Amino acid sequence: MASDEDDDYMNMTFGEEPPKPTETSLQRRQRLKREGEIKAHAKSKAVLAAEEREAREAALSKSLLEDAAAKKSKGLAMMAKMGFKKGGTLGSVDNAENARREPIRPEMKDDRGGIGLDSERKRKLDEVVEEELKRVRVDENEFRDRVRREREQARNESLVYAAMKVCERMDEEAQAHAGGAYAEAKVETEAGETAAKKKKKKTLSTRPLKSIPVVWRGLIRRREEAERDRRMKYDLEQSSSTSRLPTYEDDLEEEDDKRAMGKLSTTHAQVEDLDEEDPELDEFNALEAGERLRLLVEYLRKEYLYCFWCKCGYEDDAMEGCPGITEEEHD
Amino acid sequence: MTDSRNQKAGAIDRKRSSSDRETDSPVKRIKTEPRGDEQPKYNPYLAHWDEGIDNKDGIVSEGDPLKNFKRRESTAKQAFEAESGDNNPFTGQPHSQQYFGILKSRRNLPVHKQRQEFLDLYQKAQILVFVGETGSGKTTQIPQYVVYDELPHLNHKMVACTQPRRVAAMSVAQRVANELDVNLGEEVGYSIRFEDKTGPKTMLKYMTDGMLLREAMHDNNMSRYSCIILDEAHERTLATDILMALLKQITQRRPDLKLIVMSATLDAEKFQRYFFDAPLLAVPGRTFPVEIYYTPEPEKDYVEGAIRTVLQIHAGESEGDILLFLTGEEEIEDTCRKISLEVDELIRETDAGPMTVYPLYGTLPPHQQQRIFDPAPNPLRKGGKPGRKCIVSTNIAETSLTIDGIVYVVDPGFSKQKIYNPRLRVESLLVSAISKASAQQRAGRAGRTKPGKAFRLYTEKAFKEELIEQTYPEILRSNLANTVLELKKLGVEDLVHFDLMDPPAPETMMRALEELNYLACLDDEGELTPLGAMASAFPLDPSLAVMLISSPEFYCSNEMLSITALLSVPQLFVRPAQKRREADEMKNLFQHPEGDHLTMLNVYHAFKGIVNQGQDAKKWCHEHYLSFRHLSSADNVRAQLKRIMETNGLDLVSTDFNDKNYYNNIRRALVTGFFMQVAKRENNKIYRTLKDNNQAVMLHPSTVLKADYDWVVYNEFVLTSKQYIRTVTRISPEWLLELAPVYYDLDSWEGQKDVKLALKAVADKMRRRAAMKGGR
């Protein structure tokens, strides 16, 4: 500051001298520093290329006729003198449909991609983006719906299972009834659950699966399968110490020795029809849980005059007192 | 009527006006006495001519084969008899043996069958659109049919046939001279930019479309011609488009002028509509069916895909040559090398036949271009697989050059095309997708000798959806400054409504007018200035012409003449891929530290020195990695320009070489033409083009400039994935203010504040210096 004042005292003004910049030394130092930083900070190639592209795009997308400078353009003025109107085209009036309004855009190609590659890439990208968008939308809008559906599904599955159990029980009862030992059987079942179960298993495993109505055949099949798996697992465990390893076959060994050593494999008779294909059951299982439940309920009503929802049997076909076949009607 | 037209034509000489009158009289006579038996001999106007030139030829004597011919009433039968006669109807000399051989093959051409049909339409209509596919013989035959009907040797009006390319004009003229059994340059001649091979007897003239346009500048009614044939109109060159618009006007002024527009493609309807619903005659080409194959997926790399396809064809397809279309010299040379290597390996590993690979592009020396016509190599051993040749070409093999024997075409779908955008003010060669029409043309090349196959390296879907129907006409892709100047000289006042077939965007014209105004070729009213009129005499861009015209003021017109010539030819410096370093070292011998223009001038001076000493200039050029061909053609161009300078009364002067201002004067003269192509350094290596251009650019790697000068003038803006300026010379900012004060008017300056400040500082400095000088 002081030096500035000194200068003022000593200054002899010359006419053409340009005015002094109004900048303090501090400001000046800061400005220089800032400028130095910008200069020292060389822009990367990518940034430069992007800037170039941007500038080019900006220039390309702006019509010269719309530009503010167009008003002062001598070229445009000359054209106006020849009768050119803004928004018009060149050439004969009869040929206006062939006249260009916009100049041709130069398309820069910086790789060797073939024709259609860019649009193919773009199309694929668009597809991915679209899919992603769709997925997000599903999540947002249908989450509650899905949860609800899943819960309902689970509930229906459990109801199906319960209905199957009812079928089985009804079937047993019917059989017992048919055998004329209705009371006995009832007593027996009431007497000991475990005993009844054992007996049931026996009777069922001997009965061919195919003879069980399809609506609840699944229950029995699943149980049989579980039983078979259990047995096989047991067998495996029993023989695991020996049979899985290479064994030394001793011809001199006695049959009894073998048994004593656990070398004799115990074989169980498999339930033959477990391995069989059962398209009828597969078809039934492929149905929605709700549909299966509906079929089961109908089956129970028809065969046993039993309403799954009322949880009770009826005397005759009319099933008087039952409000209907759907759950809602029982609410 | 004749008189009024002559008055309109203005400054045409007496001789021409007399020939004008002659054309009218036969027309009138035909109208009044259509069945008259009068011979042209009795025409009193012709009698005047007979005494002069044609008398000794005895053209209309008793035995004249053309004695029963009546202009524009002849028949194909008459012509057939005259052609079969013993004597040449135009020279009177007996026909040579070779003539009858050619005549036989001529009569096998598809177009021959329709000669009468052609004559009927031609005689009836003023304008005729003629469509003939390649191989129909239209370029050679139609002009001859016209000659037999127009009898130009009697009425002294020529028949002109334009070609877009110089080479075509020359070679077709030679061919037709042979067919007519006359000497080239006499009855049949050609005229191209720097060569005029015609004489007083010339009746049929092949010429580039640009040449006819130049002629029209001096003869606005084209009164030397009775029929003009625009060939290859489908190529839609700039000159052809302007000629079409011009001739559309002239035919209305001159009912005796006939016009035939010939095209090879079937979009003739557009031509018909444009020319007042002119009648159409179509002749089928002699072509075989071509099967077209597409790729199932787009190519990741079209060059690799092309190489692979060529090798697959070679390994798996039957005999026949291959034509591969690529975009540019470097790409083609590179691919040729790769294919050769791969074929060698193929031969080692399997029993593939030999294959020779030839490059083909415009700047290739003619003797190397000629090699593509060599026959394919023989099998490696007796009974081995047949050899074939593979030609890797730019799109010059698409229409202009016909190579027989091609059976397979490989088409990646790209070509280099000139693009001009007035918003960027950049005219650049860019690799672009071709059009559907172009793709069909390329495929058609496979069916010249037998049924062929075309392999397109893109999907059918891409063909349908991505390719435009027709290639954009050149007029939509060009800077119009030169065209506007030409039109002004042609007397077209209303540029806006000039009836072009495809009018360009209005912005393009606006820019062109502005540029010409800044160059002072047009005044603010849009009228041609004396400078503009003079500039239009030069077959150059207006900026170059203006630079030349003002060069005497800077005492360097000789030097500017050389530089202009050097800028008009392709790259002088040869830089082979394997010998880049050596080539660059040699270039450094000529280097001038302040600019590429000056370096080029040094090369030219050295070249002339060698030539004048009688040394082997060709060898010298080879040793110094310079193109002898381009230097020689620059020398030729210079001689032409020098003649124009002299006829315009421009002094040819030089500054003394030892004067310190020798190079300064040259650089200042450069600024007078190129002040609109100036870049200022921004930081490091980045420059910015000035004013409306306002683009960030770098100096092209080929420049000799070592130091980073702040202000440079450039010849060319190269638009690739990067933006370069090429051929650059250092200038001083004072010159901009001094030599182009209107363009660099700081009061009306907008945008680019830093440039304005810099220029303002320069202006202040100049003013101070002037004040000091004044004060002293």
mmCIF file of C-alpha atoms in Angstrom, chain A residues 28-202:
data_model
loop_
_atom_site.group_PDB
_atom_site.id
_atom_site.type_symbol
_atom_site.label_atom_id
_atom_site.label_comp_id
_atom_site.label_asym_id
_atom_site.label_seq_id
_atom_site.Cartn_x
_atom_site.Cartn_y
_atom_site.Cartn_z
ATOM 1 C CA ARG A 28 -2.706 -10.436 -7.226
ATOM 2 C CA ARG A 29 -0.755 -13.105 -5.425
ATOM 3 C CA GLN A 30 -3.879 -15.149 -5.010
ATOM 4 C CA ARG A 31 -4.832 -14.773 -8.612
ATOM 5 C CA LEU A 32 -1.381 -15.789 -9.768
ATOM 6 C CA LYS A 33 -1.457 -18.764 -7.478
ATOM 7 C CA ARG A 34 -4.849 -19.799 -8.784
ATOM 8 C CA GLU A 35 -3.767 -19.397 -12.376
ATOM 9 C CA GLY A 36 -0.558 -21.261 -11.702
ATOM 10 C CA GLU A 37 -2.492 -24.116 -10.217
ATOM 11 C CA ILE A 38 -4.760 -24.312 -13.210
ATOM 12 C CA LYS A 39 -1.807 -24.235 -15.552
ATOM 13 C CA ALA A 40 0.195 -26.773 -13.607
ATOM 14 C CA HIS A 41 -2.803 -29.048 -13.475
ATOM 15 C CA ALA A 42 -2.616 -30.436 -16.985
ATOM 16 C CA LYS A 43 -5.939 -31.828 -18.015
ATOM 17 C CA SER A 44 -5.950 -35.523 -18.670
ATOM 18 C CA LYS A 45 -6.466 -36.801 -22.191
ATOM 19 C CA ALA A 46 -9.863 -38.156 -21.330
ATOM 20 C CA VAL A 47 -10.992 -34.821 -19.950
ATOM 21 C CA LEU A 48 -9.683 -33.020 -22.990
ATOM 22 C CA ALA A 49 -11.389 -35.455 -25.338
ATOM 23 C CA ALA A 50 -14.637 -35.057 -23.442
ATOM 24 C CA GLU A 51 -14.351 -31.268 -23.606
ATOM 25 C CA GLU A 52 -13.635 -31.441 -27.300
ATOM 26 C CA ARG A 53 -16.649 -33.624 -27.861
ATOM 27 C CA GLU A 54 -18.836 -31.360 -25.780
ATOM 28 C CA ALA A 55 -17.745 -28.242 -27.629
ATOM 29 C CA ARG A 56 -18.342 -29.998 -30.920
ATOM 30 C CA GLU A 57 -21.761 -31.203 -29.892
ATOM 31 C CA ALA A 58 -22.674 -27.750 -28.692
ATOM 32 C CA ALA A 59 -21.633 -26.242 -32.009
ATOM 33 C CA LEU A 60 -23.373 -28.937 -34.016
ATOM 34 C CA SER A 61 -26.701 -28.763 -32.277
ATOM 35 C CA LYS A 62 -27.169 -25.022 -32.613
ATOM 36 C CA SER A 63 -28.578 -23.688 -35.862
ATOM 37 C CA LEU A 64 -26.679 -20.714 -37.197
ATOM 38 C CA LEU A 65 -29.966 -19.143 -38.198
ATOM 39 C CA GLU A 66 -31.189 -19.247 -34.614
ATOM 40 C CA ASP A 67 -27.950 -17.863 -33.257
ATOM 41 C CA ALA A 68 -27.929 -14.325 -31.911
ATOM 42 C CA ALA A 69 -25.130 -13.467 -34.341
ATOM 43 C CA ALA A 70 -27.443 -14.317 -37.242
ATOM 44 C CA LYS A 71 -29.105 -10.908 -36.997
ATOM 45 C CA LYS A 72 -25.811 -9.268 -37.802
ATOM 46 C CA SER A 73 -24.805 -11.849 -40.409
ATOM 47 C CA LYS A 74 -24.131 -10.269 -43.746
ATOM 48 C CA GLY A 75 -24.586 -13.649 -45.386
ATOM 49 C CA LEU A 76 -28.103 -13.945 -44.070
ATOM 50 C CA ALA A 77 -28.830 -10.367 -45.079
ATOM 51 C CA MET A 78 -27.768 -11.124 -48.642
ATOM 52 C CA MET A 79 -29.997 -14.181 -48.671
ATOM 53 C CA ALA A 80 -32.896 -12.177 -47.319
ATOM 54 C CA LYS A 81 -32.393 -9.756 -50.186
ATOM 55 C CA MET A 82 -32.773 -12.664 -52.589
ATOM 56 C CA GLY A 83 -36.039 -13.558 -50.941
ATOM 57 C CA PHE A 84 -35.009 -16.028 -48.286
ATOM 58 C CA LYS A 85 -37.287 -16.187 -45.282
ATOM 59 C CA LYS A 86 -36.383 -17.657 -41.939
ATOM 60 C CA GLY A 87 -37.588 -21.230 -41.716
ATOM 61 C CA GLY A 88 -37.538 -21.536 -45.491
ATOM 62 C CA THR A 89 -35.373 -23.687 -47.710
ATOM 63 C CA LEU A 90 -33.165 -23.120 -50.709
ATOM 64 C CA GLY A 91 -34.004 -24.087 -54.257
ATOM 65 C CA SER A 92 -37.128 -23.917 -56.360
ATOM 66 C CA VAL A 93 -40.451 -23.758 -54.568
ATOM 67 C CA ASP A 94 -41.651 -26.799 -56.527
ATOM 68 C CA ASN A 95 -38.751 -28.802 -55.193
ATOM 69 C CA ALA A 96 -39.177 -27.969 -51.516
ATOM 70 C CA GLU A 97 -39.667 -31.597 -50.504
ATOM 71 C CA ASN A 98 -36.107 -32.403 -51.577
ATOM 72 C CA ALA A 99 -34.555 -29.399 -49.864
ATOM 73 C CA ARG A 100 -32.517 -29.888 -46.730
ATOM 74 C CA ARG A 101 -33.243 -27.835 -43.681
ATOM 75 C CA GLU A 102 -30.403 -29.000 -41.486
ATOM 76 C CA PRO A 103 -26.826 -29.668 -42.500
ATOM 77 C CA ILE A 104 -25.626 -33.272 -42.429
ATOM 78 C CA ARG A 105 -24.161 -34.250 -39.098
ATOM 79 C CA PRO A 106 -20.661 -35.625 -39.231
ATOM 80 C CA GLU A 107 -20.429 -38.952 -37.404
ATOM 81 C CA MET A 108 -17.030 -39.655 -35.971
ATOM 82 C CA LYS A 109 -16.005 -43.277 -36.028
ATOM 83 C CA ASP A 110 -13.111 -44.076 -33.748
ATOM 84 C CA ASP A 111 -13.052 -47.854 -33.838
ATOM 85 C CA ARG A 112 -13.370 -50.586 -36.398
ATOM 86 C CA GLY A 113 -16.754 -51.853 -35.312
ATOM 87 C CA GLY A 114 -18.859 -53.100 -38.180
ATOM 88 C CA ILE A 115 -22.161 -51.660 -39.301
ATOM 89 C CA GLY A 116 -24.889 -52.349 -36.794
ATOM 90 C CA LEU A 117 -22.495 -53.082 -33.948
ATOM 91 C CA ASP A 118 -23.231 -49.896 -32.065
ATOM 92 C CA SER A 119 -26.977 -50.265 -32.336
ATOM 93 C CA GLU A 120 -26.711 -53.939 -31.416
ATOM 94 C CA ARG A 121 -24.726 -53.006 -28.330
ATOM 95 C CA LYS A 122 -27.205 -50.310 -27.511
ATOM 96 C CA ARG A 123 -30.101 -52.693 -27.985
ATOM 97 C CA LYS A 124 -28.518 -55.216 -25.600
ATOM 98 C CA LEU A 125 -27.811 -52.518 -23.071
ATOM 99 C CA ASP A 126 -31.383 -51.301 -23.345
ATOM 100 C CA GLU A 127 -32.634 -54.819 -22.764
ATOM 101 C CA VAL A 128 -30.599 -55.191 -19.597
ATOM 102 C CA VAL A 129 -31.708 -51.806 -18.353
ATOM 103 C CA GLU A 130 -35.312 -52.615 -19.089
ATOM 104 C CA GLU A 131 -35.121 -55.905 -17.267
ATOM 105 C CA GLU A 132 -33.544 -54.234 -14.300
ATOM 106 C CA LEU A 133 -36.257 -51.608 -14.269
ATOM 107 C CA LYS A 134 -38.945 -54.262 -14.444
ATOM 108 C CA ARG A 135 -37.438 -56.157 -11.551
ATOM 109 C CA VAL A 136 -37.301 -53.070 -9.399
ATOM 110 C CA ARG A 137 -40.897 -52.267 -10.169
ATOM 111 C CA VAL A 138 -41.979 -55.797 -9.216
ATOM 112 C CA ASP A 139 -40.210 -55.422 -5.890
ATOM 113 C CA GLU A 140 -41.804 -52.126 -5.138
ATOM 114 C CA ASN A 141 -45.361 -52.806 -6.143
ATOM 115 C CA GLU A 142 -45.865 -56.427 -5.540
ATOM 116 C CA PHE A 143 -43.837 -57.186 -2.480
ATOM 117 C CA ARG A 144 -46.816 -57.258 -0.174
ATOM 118 C CA ASP A 145 -48.789 -59.176 -2.691
ATOM 119 C CA ARG A 146 -46.108 -61.772 -2.999
ATOM 120 C CA VAL A 147 -45.698 -62.204 0.731
ATOM 121 C CA ARG A 148 -49.402 -62.563 1.091
ATOM 122 C CA ARG A 149 -49.521 -65.113 -1.685
ATOM 123 C CA GLU A 150 -46.664 -67.058 -0.189
ATOM 124 C CA ARG A 151 -48.305 -67.127 3.202
ATOM 125 C CA GLU A 152 -51.573 -68.255 1.726
ATOM 126 C CA GLN A 153 -49.741 -70.942 -0.192
ATOM 127 C CA ALA A 154 -48.127 -72.241 2.964
ATOM 128 C CA ARG A 155 -51.432 -72.207 4.760
ATOM 129 C CA ASN A 156 -53.136 -74.042 1.931
ATOM 130 C CA GLU A 157 -50.365 -76.639 1.924
ATOM 131 C CA SER A 158 -50.920 -77.312 5.591
ATOM 132 C CA LEU A 159 -54.660 -77.472 5.043
ATOM 133 C CA VAL A 160 -54.122 -79.956 2.225
ATOM 134 C CA TYR A 161 -52.049 -82.056 4.543
ATOM 135 C CA ALA A 162 -54.762 -81.903 7.201
ATOM 136 C CA ALA A 163 -57.448 -82.767 4.668
ATOM 137 C CA MET A 164 -55.390 -85.743 3.513
ATOM 138 C CA LYS A 165 -55.123 -86.917 7.082
ATOM 139 C CA VAL A 166 -58.861 -86.644 7.398
ATOM 140 C CA CYS A 167 -59.241 -88.673 4.211
ATOM 141 C CA GLU A 168 -56.966 -91.339 5.579
ATOM 142 C CA ARG A 169 -58.862 -91.480 8.815
ATOM 143 C CA MET A 170 -62.180 -91.595 7.034
ATOM 144 C CA ASP A 171 -60.888 -94.342 4.805
ATOM 145 C CA GLU A 172 -59.735 -96.369 7.757
ATOM 146 C CA GLU A 173 -63.040 -95.840 9.470
ATOM 147 C CA ALA A 174 -64.903 -96.832 6.345
ATOM 148 C CA GLN A 175 -62.812 -99.966 5.987
ATOM 149 C CA ALA A 176 -63.297 -100.861 9.600
ATOM 150 C CA HIS A 177 -66.955 -100.216 9.201
ATOM 151 C CA ALA A 178 -67.079 -102.392 6.139
ATOM 152 C CA GLY A 179 -65.289 -105.162 8.113
ATOM 153 C CA GLY A 180 -68.177 -104.994 10.600
ATOM 154 C CA ALA A 181 -65.900 -104.161 13.440
ATOM 155 C CA TYR A 182 -66.632 -100.512 13.573
ATOM 156 C CA ALA A 183 -66.834 -100.338 17.312
ATOM 157 C CA GLU A 184 -63.844 -102.526 17.787
ATOM 158 C CA ALA A 185 -61.736 -100.515 15.561
ATOM 159 C CA LYS A 186 -62.829 -97.397 17.222
ATOM 160 C CA VAL A 187 -61.930 -98.801 20.579
ATOM 161 C CA GLU A 188 -58.626 -99.955 19.201
ATOM 162 C CA THR A 189 -57.743 -96.590 17.806
ATOM 163 C CA GLU A 190 -58.806 -94.940 20.965
ATOM 164 C CA ALA A 191 -56.987 -97.451 23.078
ATOM 165 C CA GLY A 192 -53.484 -96.918 21.809
ATOM 166 C CA GLU A 193 -52.336 -94.488 19.266
ATOM 167 C CA THR A 194 -49.021 -96.178 18.811
ATOM 168 C CA ALA A 195 -50.537 -99.558 18.227
ATOM 169 C CA ALA A 196 -52.915 -98.130 15.701
ATOM 170 C CA LYS A 197 -50.115 -96.470 13.862
ATOM 171 C CA LYS A 198 -48.129 -99.641 13.664
ATOM 172 C CA LYS A 199 -51.098 -101.459 12.348
ATOM 173 C CA LYS A 200 -51.848 -98.733 9.895
ATOM 174 C CA LYS A 201 -48.379 -98.846 8.510
ATOM 175 C CA LYS A 202 -48.569 -102.517 8.031
#
